[in-house]
């Protein structure tokens, strides 16, 4: 080894020497094999130090994002209620998303349990590292989403110009969202929605000039927000059946034929917003509904 | 007729080169016409104004035309269009295009491309400005010749004397010059009275040349009847016709010769170009390969172009050229403190690779000051102290003969000190008088004391000045003892003439009859001194008979009505322009450093040889062909030329040699002296050395040296004695005129070459860990581990300081005992250095980076295997709930900040490994424990600074959105440390191997 690595050191290589190519090749084979061994060993050692249930750090993933279905390019939802084609992609996405919330999927008593239809406190299912194993998930019934459940209206109100959005708070392992403790940081319209054990969500017009054009927004779901009994999330391994609580928003009185920018925010003590991240604790969406 | 003599001899001075060959034919015809015309016009003595105007129209004004230079904007543009610069332009353009397209699509983060483009352009422009500034500093050569042009000239036109602007002089004009004037053009003297001119700036002769109307030599530089443009008339008056004006004058030709000589590329420039070509080639190769691979894998064209751009940015060492420049200028500063001023930065290294020094003699190797070197009295040759500061040994001055000899030398002397110089040391005082009298005056002043007062004690009665027919000078003095009424006659002159007039000789204060035995002793001494290349003068005296020549006797200097024979011989004094004290040692050091010193001088062969032997250019025991012939008593032709180590070639011989013969002479004789050479021939000698593959340094001070200085790989001019033209043509100026400073320069040059090698190796290493993230990103589709802006921060901020600090590294071994590097073999960057940096150290660094990258990803929730193939989801702007290995959902921006975290982590890994890298680069053979960790303080502080800067980038608020740095977990700083240790240990093992088996290199 020493002999060889000298030959290829800075001193100079006899490139032209017959057979030296094989030596070089051989040397590099050994060298890279050694390095790759060290690398793989290190990575293995690293993986051993990781917990199976909870990431070592959650520097970037918290506070959680607020994501909605249907997604759209450039956050723009534009459709013509007379033309099915224009909103088919949206309704299709919503139907696909809600499939896992179908009642027949939640029948298994070993995996699911009822957590009540009223907001309750966190449901503690033991420590992450304890030997309890797989934890049960709370059931979430589509019907709680009312007209936005897609059970009666397969078009989620799009046909009538009263489109629904389904909103969820992004999952974070072991994250316990805390409802707002006071009304101070919450806009006036949302203050009525504050109640114990629920994370309220509230939508407003983003631009001043859109004031009044948005119309009424109806909120469906437990407590019209994210109820605490669904938290904390125990991670993919311990909580494979986990269902996030959903909130459906229905814009029942949108001004037609105008571009409206609507911003929805979830409120809570440990919900943060960032200028750079448009989807952290909030999102905004642009509605253009035409009926011509 | 002198005009004929002129015509032939001028051709000897003709320059070679294409332009001149073309001009030659034309000129010959023209010149004949012109000279014919001049003959006629000489009859009417002066030109008419109308004729003068006509000639002026034809020949142009009498001034030196500046050479056509490259326009400044072209020079600047050239700085922006180097190999690496072009690549960076391409990268910037791609960035702009990508920005344009992404901006129109409204993609988040598209401004990164814009920033990147702007940064790249800034880097190119700033580096370009830096380079342009360096080039701008080396001043224009012709400007200094211009300063020599006289403003006014006294011309006779229309039979009247006019003061006109020297610019308007034309061929055929009759001009008058007097002491203190500058000669306004090349002039053939037709009348002169005691006219002496100083030709030193033109020919290197330190003595003033007298000018008379006779043509004494066919070489125009040697003949007495031509005075040259721009030389100074020291005394007397002269009238002459203008024979050449403007660029056609001798100095004009030297000027055009100097500016016609292209600026040779410095060895370091060649080296840098060599490896820039390699780097640029590799960058394009990698970029293009992965462009094709990306297209093949199925990326869009725009994406593939961005990959190409990113690979170029990752691979090109942006900060390298700046590093090299800074390293060189640091050395230049260090040299400046040791009195070597470097005009062209790259020349700093050139001295290090120099294998031949062609040195001028006068003023460079010697003091350019006639000094008494030896005395012969009492039948013994005594050596005088010739050192500049009188620190040498003196001889025994107790003899009575010495007192007499000193008295003759002091009294028979017309030279006087200029007043008000008492504070200056005697050797530095300014003297009015010719060179040998000056030497004698200073010598006696040192030996006896105040000579001015001494002379007053011996009142001078009469004197006969030196002339070329009797070749002696005498004076008669009263004695200092007022009671002694005898007169003392003192005489000095050519030794054999003096001896003829003597009948006795002074030995230990006693007058002895001058018999055959003494004559023989005299001859031996005279020959001995002559062979040392010294100018020998004989001295004698006599006390005149009191009765024959009583007080008040009328001495007549013309008739010489007094005793001038039967004198008493006192002794011989020989003078030489002695070598500088430091020179022999410096020549010796050059020799140990494998550098050959060749003397090229305008002086006579014997003097040149003597000085060469004196300073060690010709070593003891080396013989020339002629020496061997004399020793063996065989004809010169029968001597085997290879037996002669030394060789003295004069300009006359050189003229008849072909360039092959000259090459052969340079090859077969290691010790060479060229004497009586013209500026043209100096150039030929330099070219010949370069043909033999040597890197040539030329030292010189006169205008005559300037073409050779320019042609040389490095021209070194003398700061005090040097003419402006020489200083301008040179790349380096020795402020203290000390040849020994060259040795310092060589040492520093070699050191900087070694250290640049280390710097470059250090800089190149990190290109691999910068490049591999992209390759893995493209091929395995992991989230991007390292961004372009981060790469630029490494290249241009954190790594600059350590790489510059390597310039402060001390030499590993005694570099002055090694041979100069072979420019063809010992490259700055060779394959093995590149392979070692890239594929071994660089590879380890890449692994370190990826280890840390996967650590950061895994600890935040993204397991390595999940990362593979994740790219398209990861970079999907609309996907706000991408699940990681734990089922957590990430928004796009969260993922982006995680990606920035990865950049930072990768950055930190490279930094940590680079610290190990800079430590291993400190030495190439020695163990770092032998070299010492902390001896290079600059390097230590550079490492500290690098770490601080890294911390600033990581933890300063606002960095995430400016430079894409995230505050990272402290633990991630430690992940790459084992790899750093691995690099260190691995290299120590390699060095151990190299030390144990030095042969296997």
CSV table of N, CA and C in Angstrom, one decimal, chain B residues 30 147 314 442 895 991:
chain,number,residue,atom,x,y,z
B,30,UNK,N,19.8,55.1,-50.5
B,30,UNK,CA,19.4,56.4,-50.0
B,30,UNK,C,20.7,57.1,-49.4
B,147,UNK,N,12.9,61.7,-23.0
B,147,UNK,CA,13.4,62.6,-22.0
B,147,UNK,C,14.8,63.0,-22.4
B,314,UNK,N,-18.7,25.0,-10.6
B,314,UNK,CA,-18.1,24.2,-9.5
B,314,UNK,C,-16.6,23.9,-9.8
B,442,UNK,N,42.0,60.3,-4.9
B,442,UNK,CA,41.3,59.7,-3.8
B,442,UNK,C,42.2,58.8,-3.0
B,895,UNK,N,-38.5,22.5,2.7
B,895,UNK,CA,-37.6,21.7,2.0
B,895,UNK,C,-36.4,22.5,1.5
B,991,UNK,N,4.2,11.0,2.6
B,991,UNK,CA,5.5,11.8,2.8
B,991,UNK,C,6.6,10.8,3.4
